Short mmCIF file of C-alpha atoms in Angstrom, two decimals:
data_model
loop_
_atom_site.label_atom_id
_atom_site.label_comp_id
_atom_site.label_asym_id
_atom_site.label_seq_id
_atom_site.Cartn_x
_atom_site.Cartn_y
_atom_site.Cartn_z
CA UNK Q 57 128.80 66.09 119.68
CA UNK Q 58 125.50 65.56 121.39
CA UNK Q 59 126.06 68.79 123.67
CA UNK Q 60 126.82 71.15 120.39
CA UNK Q 61 123.60 69.85 119.02
CA UNK Q 62 121.31 70.76 122.08
CA UNK Q 63 123.44 73.81 122.76
CA UNK Q 64 122.55 74.83 119.03
CA UNK Q 65 118.73 74.18 119.34
CA UNK Q 66 118.92 76.05 122.57
CA UNK Q 67 120.22 78.90 120.83
CA UNK Q 68 117.74 78.58 118.17
CA UNK Q 69 114.79 77.95 120.10
CA UNK Q 70 115.69 80.95 121.90
CA UNK Q 71 115.79 83.42 118.92
CA UNK Q 72 112.52 81.61 117.28
CA UNK Q 73 110.50 82.45 120.64
CA UNK Q 74 111.07 86.18 121.08
CA UNK Q 75 107.95 88.38 120.31
CA UNK Q 76 108.01 91.93 119.45
CA UNK Q 77 107.09 94.69 121.59
CA UNK Q 78 104.38 95.29 119.06
CA UNK Q 79 103.28 91.96 119.11
CA UNK Q 80 102.79 91.44 122.64
CA UNK Q 81 100.88 94.78 122.94
CA UNK Q 82 98.22 93.40 120.56
CA UNK Q 83 95.26 91.66 122.00
CA UNK Q 84 92.44 89.12 121.02
CA UNK Q 85 89.58 90.50 122.68
CA UNK Q 86 90.05 94.07 123.03
CA UNK Q 87 88.41 95.78 126.35
CA UNK Q 88 87.62 99.02 123.87
CA UNK Q 89 85.72 97.09 121.18
CA UNK Q 90 82.48 98.59 119.99
CA UNK Q 91 81.18 101.54 118.46
CA UNK Q 92 82.86 105.22 119.21
CA UNK Q 93 81.72 108.62 117.73
CA UNK Q 94 82.91 112.11 118.72
CA UNK Q 95 84.11 115.68 117.25
CA UNK Q 96 86.92 117.46 117.04
CA UNK Q 97 87.82 121.44 116.46
CA UNK Q 98 90.36 123.76 116.01
CA UNK Q 99 91.83 124.59 112.50
CA UNK Q 100 89.39 121.91 111.40
CA UNK Q 101 86.19 120.79 112.78
CA UNK Q 102 83.94 117.90 112.31
CA UNK Q 103 82.95 114.35 113.27
CA UNK Q 104 83.94 110.40 113.83
CA UNK Q 105 82.12 107.72 113.77
CA UNK Q 106 84.79 104.55 114.25
CA UNK Q 107 84.40 100.54 115.46
CA UNK Q 108 87.14 98.87 117.80
CA UNK Q 109 87.20 95.48 116.49
CA UNK Q 110 87.83 92.78 118.98
CA UNK Q 111 91.37 92.40 117.84
CA UNK Q 112 92.03 96.19 118.50
CA UNK Q 113 91.98 97.49 115.07
CA UNK Q 114 89.90 100.83 114.49
CA UNK Q 115 87.79 101.36 111.51
CA UNK Q 116 85.88 104.46 110.90
CA UNK Q 117 84.96 107.48 109.02
CA UNK Q 118 85.86 111.23 109.31
CA UNK Q 119 83.61 113.69 108.38
CA UNK Q 120 84.98 117.42 107.76
CA UNK Q 121 82.24 120.72 108.60
CA UNK Q 122 84.03 123.40 106.31
CA UNK Q 123 84.08 120.86 102.97
CA UNK Q 124 80.92 118.69 103.82
CA UNK Q 125 83.22 115.33 102.97
CA UNK Q 126 84.08 112.29 104.21
CA UNK Q 127 87.00 110.12 104.44
CA UNK Q 128 88.49 106.88 106.43
CA UNK Q 129 90.16 106.50 109.04
CA UNK Q 130 91.88 103.48 110.61
CA UNK Q 131 94.49 102.80 113.68
CA UNK Q 132 94.89 100.23 116.39
CA UNK Q 133 94.34 100.38 119.90
CA UNK Q 134 96.98 98.74 122.27
CA UNK Q 135 95.86 96.82 125.46
CA UNK Q 136 96.36 99.48 127.57
CA UNK Q 137 94.32 101.95 125.55
CA UNK Q 138 97.34 103.97 123.59
CA UNK Q 139 96.15 104.15 119.70
CA UNK Q 140 96.71 105.90 116.71
CA UNK Q 141 94.30 106.58 113.89
CA UNK Q 142 95.21 108.17 110.75
CA UNK Q 143 93.64 109.22 107.14
CA UNK Q 144 95.35 109.21 104.02
CA UNK Q 145 95.51 112.77 103.73
CA UNK Q 146 97.70 112.63 107.13
CA UNK Q 147 95.23 113.62 110.00
CA UNK Q 148 96.52 111.98 112.83
CA UNK Q 149 94.58 111.30 115.88
CA UNK Q 150 96.35 109.72 118.91
CA UNK Q 151 96.08 109.41 122.88
CA UNK Q 152 94.64 106.79 125.04
CA UNK Q 153 90.90 105.57 124.94
CA UNK Q 154 89.38 104.94 128.10
CA UNK Q 155 86.60 102.42 129.12
CA UNK Q 156 83.86 105.02 127.94
CA UNK Q 157 85.45 108.26 126.52
CA UNK Q 158 88.82 109.76 125.29
CA UNK Q 159 89.72 113.10 124.81
CA UNK Q 160 93.39 114.33 122.94
CA UNK Q 161 94.73 115.98 120.35
CA UNK Q 162 94.70 116.02 116.56
CA UNK Q 163 97.34 116.99 114.05
CA UNK Q 164 97.77 117.43 110.40
CA UNK Q 165 100.83 119.07 109.02
CA UNK Q 166 101.08 122.61 110.70
CA UNK Q 167 96.97 122.22 111.48
CA UNK Q 168 95.69 120.89 114.97
CA UNK Q 169 93.40 120.67 117.44
CA UNK Q 170 91.62 118.72 119.94
CA UNK Q 171 88.78 116.00 119.94
CA UNK Q 172 86.55 113.96 122.36
CA UNK Q 173 85.45 110.50 121.83
CA UNK Q 174 82.64 108.36 123.62
CA UNK Q 175 81.97 105.04 123.73
CA UNK Q 176 78.12 103.89 122.53
#
């Protein structure tokens, strides 16, 4: 009986201590935190400003040159620099942040282009 109880405890503890890949990728003090600015071009063009917060959350604003409008953009950067940012109208910026810059591609449905960000 005592052995069965110990085995049950070990099994339950094993399941309870599992951490998802997403959880393990989150950080407490992101190496990328700070203010970032950049531009994008292609089928649409404009500028972006965003802040990487200490836990890796990305919060900012995107400005579109053609329509002279702005929209919120939000995302998350992992400890290794991999990030994804999206707007409510499906603009997606993804790639890897380096210590002070990033270059990559953006998409929205059939639209696409490139971006360049710099840490301030």
